Coordinates of C-alpha atoms and ligand atoms in Angstrom, one line a residue:
M199 CA 36.9 28.9 -26.3
S200 CA 39.5 30.9 -24.6
K201 CA 43.2 30.4 -25.0
D202 CA 44.6 27.1 -26.1
D203 CA 46.9 27.0 -23.0
D204 CA 43.8 27.0 -20.7
R205 CA 42.6 23.8 -22.3
K206 CA 45.8 21.8 -21.7
A207 CA 45.5 21.5 -17.9
P208 CA 43.4 18.4 -17.0
I209 CA 39.9 19.5 -16.2
R210 CA 37.0 17.7 -14.5
P211 CA 34.0 16.4 -16.4
L212 CA 31.5 19.1 -15.3
T213 CA 34.0 21.9 -16.4
R214 CA 34.5 20.0 -19.7
L215 CA 30.8 19.9 -20.2
A216 CA 30.6 23.7 -20.2
Q217 CA 33.6 24.2 -22.5
A218 CA 33.7 21.3 -24.9
G219 CA 33.2 21.8 -28.6
R220 CA 33.4 25.6 -28.6
K221 CA 36.3 26.1 -31.0
A222 CA 37.0 29.8 -31.9
E223 CA 36.6 29.1 -35.6
W224 CA 33.0 27.9 -35.0
T225 CA 31.9 30.7 -32.7
G226 CA 33.7 33.8 -34.1
M227 CA 34.0 35.7 -37.4
P228 CA 37.3 35.5 -39.3
G229 CA 39.4 38.6 -38.7
Q230 CA 37.3 39.9 -35.8
P231 CA 38.1 39.6 -32.1
G232 CA 35.7 37.9 -29.7
G233 CA 32.9 35.6 -30.6
I234 CA 29.6 34.1 -29.4
V235 CA 29.2 31.4 -26.8
S236 CA 27.8 28.5 -28.7
A237 CA 28.2 27.4 -32.4
P238 CA 25.2 28.7 -34.3
V239 CA 23.0 26.8 -36.7
W240 CA 24.8 26.6 -40.0
R241 CA 22.4 25.2 -42.6
A242 CA 23.9 24.0 -45.8
S243 CA 23.7 21.6 -48.7
T244 CA 25.9 23.3 -51.4
I245 CA 29.3 24.7 -50.3
L246 CA 30.7 27.3 -52.7
Y247 CA 34.4 27.1 -53.8
D248 CA 36.6 30.0 -55.0
D249 CA 37.6 28.3 -58.2
V250 CA 38.1 24.9 -59.8
A251 CA 41.5 24.4 -58.2
H252 CA 39.9 25.0 -54.8
L253 CA 37.2 22.5 -55.6
R254 CA 39.7 19.9 -56.7
R255 CA 41.8 20.4 -53.6
A256 CA 38.8 20.1 -51.3
A257 CA 37.8 16.8 -52.9
A258 CA 41.3 15.4 -52.7
S259 CA 41.9 16.1 -49.0
S260 CA 40.2 14.9 -45.8
T261 CA 36.6 16.2 -45.5
H262 CA 36.5 15.6 -41.7
E263 CA 35.3 18.8 -40.0
R264 CA 35.9 20.8 -43.3
L265 CA 33.2 22.5 -45.3
F266 CA 32.8 20.3 -48.3
Y267 CA 29.2 19.3 -48.9
G268 CA 26.2 19.5 -46.5
R269 CA 26.2 15.7 -45.9
K270 CA 29.6 15.9 -44.3
G271 CA 28.2 18.4 -41.8
T272 CA 28.8 22.0 -40.8
P273 CA 30.3 23.5 -37.6
T274 CA 27.0 23.0 -35.7
A275 CA 27.3 19.2 -35.9
W276 CA 31.1 19.2 -35.6
S277 CA 30.8 21.2 -32.4
L278 CA 28.5 18.6 -30.9
A279 CA 30.6 15.7 -32.1
D280 CA 33.7 17.3 -30.6
A281 CA 32.0 18.0 -27.3
L282 CA 31.0 14.3 -27.1
T283 CA 34.6 13.2 -27.9
E284 CA 35.9 15.4 -25.1
M285 CA 33.4 13.9 -22.7
E286 CA 34.7 10.4 -23.5
P287 CA 38.4 10.4 -22.6
G288 CA 40.3 8.1 -24.9
A289 CA 38.0 8.8 -27.9
A290 CA 39.7 9.8 -31.2
G291 CA 36.4 11.1 -32.6
T292 CA 32.6 10.8 -32.6
M293 CA 30.2 10.3 -35.5
L294 CA 26.5 11.5 -35.3
Y295 CA 23.5 9.5 -36.6
P296 CA 19.8 10.3 -37.0
S297 CA 18.8 7.9 -34.2
G298 CA 20.4 5.7 -31.5
V299 CA 19.4 2.6 -33.6
A300 CA 21.2 4.1 -36.6
A301 CA 24.3 4.5 -34.5
I302 CA 24.2 0.9 -33.3
A303 CA 23.5 -0.5 -36.8
C304 CA 26.3 1.6 -38.4
A305 CA 28.8 0.8 -35.7
L306 CA 28.2 -2.9 -36.1
L307 CA 28.5 -2.7 -39.8
A308 CA 31.8 -0.9 -39.5
V309 CA 33.4 -3.8 -37.6
L310 CA 31.7 -6.9 -39.0
K311 CA 31.9 -8.8 -42.3
P312 CA 30.3 -11.9 -43.7
G313 CA 31.5 -15.0 -41.9
D314 CA 32.1 -13.2 -38.6
Q315 CA 30.5 -14.0 -35.3
L316 CA 29.1 -11.4 -32.9
L317 CA 28.6 -11.9 -29.2
M318 CA 25.5 -9.9 -28.1
V319 CA 24.4 -9.4 -24.5
D320 CA 21.0 -11.1 -23.9
S321 CA 19.6 -8.1 -22.2
A322 CA 20.2 -5.8 -25.2
Y323 CA 17.8 -3.2 -26.4
D324 CA 15.2 -5.1 -28.4
P325 CA 15.8 -3.2 -31.8
T326 CA 19.5 -4.1 -31.4
R327 CA 18.5 -7.8 -31.4
N328 CA 16.2 -7.2 -34.4
F329 CA 19.1 -5.7 -36.4
C330 CA 21.3 -8.8 -35.6
E331 CA 18.5 -11.2 -36.7
Q332 CA 17.0 -9.4 -39.6
T333 CA 20.0 -7.6 -41.2
L334 CA 23.2 -9.3 -40.0
R335 CA 22.1 -12.9 -40.1
P336 CA 21.0 -12.8 -43.8
M337 CA 24.4 -11.2 -44.5
G338 CA 26.2 -14.3 -43.1
I339 CA 27.1 -12.7 -39.8
E340 CA 26.1 -14.9 -36.9
T341 CA 25.0 -13.5 -33.5
I342 CA 25.4 -15.6 -30.3
Y343 CA 23.7 -14.2 -27.3
Y344 CA 25.3 -14.3 -23.8
D345 CA 24.2 -14.0 -20.2
P346 CA 24.8 -10.4 -19.0
C347 CA 26.2 -11.8 -15.8
V348 CA 28.7 -14.1 -17.6
G349 CA 31.8 -12.0 -16.7
T350 CA 35.1 -13.7 -17.7
G351 CA 33.1 -16.8 -18.5
I352 CA 32.6 -15.2 -21.9
A353 CA 36.0 -16.7 -22.8
D354 CA 34.1 -20.1 -23.2
L355 CA 32.0 -18.5 -26.0
L356 CA 34.9 -17.2 -28.1
T357 CA 35.8 -18.9 -31.4
D358 CA 38.3 -18.1 -34.1
R359 CA 35.4 -16.4 -35.9
T360 CA 34.4 -14.1 -33.0
R361 CA 35.0 -10.6 -34.3
A362 CA 33.1 -8.3 -31.9
I363 CA 31.4 -8.3 -28.5
F364 CA 28.5 -6.0 -27.9
L365 CA 27.7 -4.9 -24.3
E366 CA 24.9 -2.9 -22.9
S367 CA 25.2 -2.1 -19.2
P368 CA 22.9 -1.9 -17.4
G369 CA 20.7 -4.0 -19.6
S370 CA 17.6 -2.7 -21.2
L371 CA 14.4 -3.4 -19.0
T372 CA 16.2 -5.6 -16.5
F373 CA 19.3 -3.5 -15.6
E374 CA 22.0 -6.2 -15.1
V375 CA 25.4 -4.5 -14.7
Q376 CA 28.1 -6.2 -16.7
D377 CA 31.8 -6.7 -15.9
I378 CA 32.9 -4.4 -18.7
P379 CA 36.6 -4.0 -17.8
A380 CA 37.1 -7.8 -17.5
I381 CA 35.3 -8.5 -20.8
C382 CA 37.1 -5.7 -22.7
A383 CA 40.5 -6.9 -21.4
L384 CA 39.8 -10.4 -22.5
A385 CA 38.7 -9.2 -25.9
R386 CA 41.7 -6.9 -26.4
D387 CA 44.1 -9.8 -25.9
R388 CA 42.4 -11.6 -28.7
D389 CA 42.0 -8.7 -31.2
I390 CA 38.2 -8.7 -30.7
V391 CA 36.5 -5.3 -30.9
T392 CA 34.1 -4.2 -28.1
L393 CA 31.1 -2.0 -28.5
L394 CA 29.0 -0.6 -25.6
D395 CA 25.6 0.9 -25.6
N396 CA 26.3 3.5 -22.9
T397 CA 23.0 5.4 -23.1
W398 CA 21.9 4.8 -19.4
A399 CA 25.0 6.1 -17.7
T400 CA 26.3 8.5 -20.4
P401 CA 30.1 9.3 -20.3
L402 CA 29.5 11.4 -17.2
F403 CA 28.7 8.4 -15.0
F404 CA 30.7 5.8 -17.1
P405 CA 33.6 6.9 -19.3
A406 CA 33.6 3.9 -21.5
H407 CA 37.0 4.0 -23.3
A408 CA 38.7 4.5 -19.9
H409 CA 37.2 1.1 -19.0
G410 CA 38.6 -0.6 -22.1
V411 CA 35.7 -0.2 -24.6
D412 CA 36.6 0.4 -28.3
I413 CA 33.3 1.9 -29.5
S414 CA 30.9 3.8 -27.2
I415 CA 27.4 4.3 -28.5
L416 CA 24.8 6.7 -27.1
A417 CA 21.1 7.2 -28.0
C418 CA 21.5 11.0 -27.7
T419 CA 17.7 11.0 -28.0
K420 CA 17.7 10.3 -24.2
Y421 CA 19.9 12.2 -21.8
I422 CA 22.1 14.2 -24.2
V423 CA 19.0 15.9 -25.8
G424 CA 17.2 15.6 -22.5
H425 CA 13.9 17.3 -23.6
S426 CA 12.1 14.5 -25.6
D427 CA 12.1 16.6 -28.8
V428 CA 15.0 15.3 -30.9
M429 CA 16.1 11.9 -32.2
M430 CA 19.8 11.4 -32.5
G431 CA 22.6 8.8 -31.9
S432 CA 26.4 9.0 -31.6
A433 CA 29.3 6.6 -31.6
S434 CA 32.8 7.5 -30.3
A435 CA 35.8 5.3 -31.0
T436 CA 39.4 5.0 -30.1
D437 CA 42.1 5.8 -32.6
Q438 CA 42.2 2.2 -33.8
W439 CA 38.5 2.2 -34.8
F440 CA 37.5 5.8 -35.5
G441 CA 38.7 5.7 -39.2
K442 CA 36.5 2.7 -40.0
L443 CA 33.6 4.1 -38.1
R444 CA 33.8 7.4 -40.0
Q445 CA 34.2 5.7 -43.4
T446 CA 31.1 3.5 -42.8
A447 CA 29.0 6.5 -41.6
Y448 CA 30.0 8.4 -44.8
L449 CA 29.3 5.4 -47.0
F450 CA 25.8 5.1 -45.5
G451 CA 25.2 8.8 -45.8
Q452 CA 24.7 9.2 -42.1
M453 CA 24.2 12.8 -40.8
V454 CA 22.1 14.9 -38.5
S455 CA 20.3 18.1 -39.2
P456 CA 22.0 21.3 -38.0
D457 CA 18.9 22.3 -36.0
D458 CA 18.9 18.9 -34.2
A459 CA 22.6 19.2 -33.5
W460 CA 22.1 22.6 -32.1
L461 CA 19.3 21.4 -29.8
A462 CA 21.4 18.4 -28.7
S463 CA 24.3 20.8 -27.9
R464 CA 22.0 22.9 -25.9
G465 CA 20.8 19.8 -24.0
L466 CA 24.4 18.6 -23.4
R467 CA 25.4 21.7 -21.5
T468 CA 22.9 20.9 -18.6
L469 CA 23.6 17.2 -18.6
G470 CA 25.4 17.4 -15.3
V471 CA 22.6 19.2 -13.3
R472 CA 19.9 17.2 -14.9
L473 CA 21.5 13.8 -14.2
R474 CA 22.1 14.7 -10.6
Q475 CA 18.4 15.5 -10.2
H476 CA 17.3 12.4 -12.1
Q477 CA 19.6 10.3 -9.9
E478 CA 18.3 11.8 -6.7
G479 CA 14.7 11.5 -7.7
A480 CA 15.0 7.9 -9.0
L481 CA 16.8 6.8 -5.9
A482 CA 14.1 8.2 -3.6
V483 CA 11.4 6.5 -5.7
A484 CA 13.3 3.2 -6.0
Q485 CA 14.0 3.0 -2.3
W486 CA 10.4 3.8 -1.4
L487 CA 9.2 1.1 -3.9
A488 CA 11.6 -1.5 -2.4
D489 CA 9.7 -1.1 1.0
Q490 CA 6.3 -1.7 -0.5
P491 CA 4.7 -5.1 0.2
D492 CA 3.2 -5.3 -3.3
V493 CA 6.7 -4.9 -4.9
A494 CA 8.7 -8.1 -5.3
H495 CA 12.0 -6.5 -6.6
V496 CA 13.4 -3.2 -7.6
L497 CA 15.9 -3.5 -10.5
H498 CA 18.0 -0.4 -10.0
P499 CA 21.8 -0.7 -10.3
A500 CA 22.3 1.3 -7.1
L501 CA 20.1 -1.0 -5.1
P502 CA 21.5 -4.4 -3.8
D503 CA 18.6 -6.4 -5.4
C504 CA 20.0 -5.6 -8.9
P505 CA 22.3 -8.2 -10.5
G506 CA 25.7 -6.7 -10.8
H507 CA 25.2 -4.1 -8.1
D508 CA 28.7 -4.6 -6.8
L509 CA 30.1 -4.0 -10.4
W510 CA 28.0 -0.8 -10.6
Q511 CA 29.6 0.3 -7.2
R512 CA 33.0 -0.4 -8.5
D513 CA 32.8 1.1 -12.0
F514 CA 30.1 3.8 -12.2
S515 CA 30.2 7.2 -10.6
G516 CA 26.4 7.6 -10.5
S517 CA 23.0 6.2 -11.5
S518 CA 20.5 7.8 -13.8
G519 CA 16.7 8.0 -13.7
L520 CA 15.6 4.8 -15.4
F521 CA 14.9 1.5 -13.5
S522 CA 12.3 -1.2 -13.3
F523 CA 10.3 -2.9 -10.6
I524 CA 8.5 -6.2 -10.4
L525 CA 5.1 -6.6 -8.8
D526 CA 4.5 -9.4 -6.3
G527 CA 1.9 -11.3 -8.3
G528 CA -0.9 -9.7 -10.4
D529 CA -1.5 -9.8 -14.1
E530 CA -1.8 -7.6 -17.2
A531 CA -5.0 -6.1 -16.0
S532 CA -3.9 -5.2 -12.5
R533 CA -0.6 -3.8 -13.9
A534 CA -2.6 -1.6 -16.3
A535 CA -4.8 -0.5 -13.4
L536 CA -1.7 0.8 -11.6
I537 CA -0.3 2.6 -14.7
D538 CA -3.5 4.0 -16.3
G539 CA -4.4 6.2 -13.3
L540 CA -1.0 7.8 -12.8
A541 CA -1.3 11.6 -12.8
H542 CA 2.4 12.5 -13.1
F543 CA 3.8 9.7 -15.4
G544 CA 3.3 9.7 -19.1
I545 CA 2.8 6.3 -20.9
G546 CA 5.2 6.0 -23.8
Y547 CA 8.5 4.8 -25.3
S548 CA 11.8 6.5 -24.9
W549 CA 13.1 8.2 -21.8
G550 CA 15.7 10.7 -20.7
G551 CA 13.5 13.8 -21.0
F552 CA 12.6 16.1 -18.0
E553 CA 9.3 14.3 -17.6
S554 CA 8.5 11.0 -15.8
L555 CA 7.3 7.9 -17.7
A556 CA 5.8 4.5 -16.9
L557 CA 5.9 1.6 -19.2
P558 CA 4.7 -2.0 -18.9
V559 CA 7.7 -4.3 -19.9
D560 CA 7.8 -8.0 -20.6
P561 CA 11.5 -9.0 -20.7
A562 CA 10.8 -12.7 -21.3
R563 CA 9.9 -11.9 -24.9
Y564 CA 13.5 -10.6 -25.7
R565 CA 15.6 -13.4 -24.2
S566 CA 17.2 -16.5 -25.8
A567 CA 20.5 -17.2 -23.8
T568 CA 18.9 -16.8 -20.4
R569 CA 15.4 -17.3 -18.9
W570 CA 13.5 -14.4 -17.4
E571 CA 11.4 -15.5 -14.5
A572 CA 9.7 -13.1 -12.1
A573 CA 7.1 -13.0 -9.3
G574 CA 4.8 -10.8 -11.4
P575 CA 4.6 -8.3 -14.2
A576 CA 7.2 -5.6 -14.5
I577 CA 7.0 -1.8 -14.9
R578 CA 9.8 0.4 -16.1
L579 CA 9.9 4.0 -14.7
H580 CA 11.8 7.0 -15.9
I581 CA 12.0 9.5 -13.1
G582 CA 12.0 13.1 -14.5
L583 CA 12.8 16.3 -12.8
E584 CA 9.5 16.6 -10.8
D585 CA 9.4 16.6 -7.0
P586 CA 9.9 12.9 -6.0
A587 CA 7.3 13.3 -3.2
D588 CA 4.6 13.9 -5.8
L589 CA 5.8 10.9 -7.8
I590 CA 5.8 8.6 -4.7
A591 CA 2.2 9.8 -3.7
D592 CA 1.2 9.0 -7.3
L593 CA 2.7 5.5 -7.2
D594 CA 1.2 4.9 -3.8
A595 CA -2.3 5.5 -5.2
G596 CA -1.3 3.3 -8.2
L597 CA -0.4 0.4 -5.9
S598 CA -3.8 0.7 -4.2
R599 CA -5.5 0.4 -7.6
F600 CA -3.2 -2.6 -8.3
R601 CA -4.4 -4.3 -5.0
A602 CA -8.1 -3.5 -5.8
A603 CA -7.8 -4.8 -9.4
R604 CA -6.0 -7.9 -8.2
G605 CA -8.8 -8.7 -5.7
Ligands
PLP992 C1 16.3 4.3 -26.9 C2 17.5 3.5 -26.9 C3 18.2 3.2 -28.1 C4 17.8 3.7 -29.4 O1 17.7 5.1 -29.6 P1 16.7 5.8 -30.6 O2 17.3 7.2 -30.7 O3 15.4 5.7 -30.0 O4 16.9 5.1 -31.9 C5 19.3 2.5 -28.0 N1 19.7 1.9 -26.8 C6 19.1 2.1 -25.7 C7 19.6 1.5 -24.4 C8 17.9 2.9 -25.7 O5 17.2 3.1 -24.6

């Protein structure tokens, strides 16, 4: 980066996206003027010390963003982590993990201990629920699920054992938008830590700490990487929680490969233009779907049918490319007839890449505090960077197949 002074003036998120994480010591050569644009791939396990005294000194001091041993990272990962911190105003730091699920698991373990209660949103990503049931519960940490539309009603669920509230907004598969500021304000008054899975909006459309969240988690696998070729997770925390988050990540040996960090940094630089295009394409497709007689509902936070749409309007500065729609009747076979013949949508898990995806989803399987009832089967779409007109024509043919299969 250029001069320190330039960085002190407040800058807008898209400018930050271009500049973040590019410290001179990571992009230049000591003693030489100038430097390269992006931190290169520094591959390392062993770090060599000048002498025994240097080795002892290194071990006794903080190893954060210092060359110490490969597991603590090299400038490639630090540059990405710093860039993500800069993108989340209010964050003291960011830790990187080998997947989004690893970030969620480690963040929860950083704040919970046996005997604690965790409040988990009922529309959470399914593997998050599995972690609560299969790892936390046997450790003596109880998870209580709550309605994503509960708002300040969450106060009724708090006990003197409630230690943490986990939010995901919009919810996985069903896209309910939560009242994040209200829940976080309530939690803060009672010394309860809040964690948010912010993968859908990214810090660009929802700066989490600015809305009161303590720990903001991203499956970087999705929009940060943006090209469906790297698995990665991150967690950013405020000053109060960053030390604990980092200590837990170190204790669990969490790290990312420098090659993956470099690819994620490369993806991050274009997040702004990609999200704008995902947003535009997804809105065009969602609005078209909402007008089709075979579609009962479109669950897209920017459309009025979506629970919490008013909260999305109030709190978010944009919408991304992922949403669901519910067919008006039909069954497994007619839904498959729609999906199987799509020419421009892949069938597969994950999302956030440049390509469109269609996935049959069955939210009722992953609910316990609320009931999921719908007019018909649901399909989740990720709208990639293709021309939306081609995607709409493809879905139009898909709905004809759906009608034929339904009889
Ligand atoms: C994909 C996803 C995750 C998990 O990320 P991985 O990198 O696949 O482990 C977590 N939360 C949400 C909302 C996701 O969509």
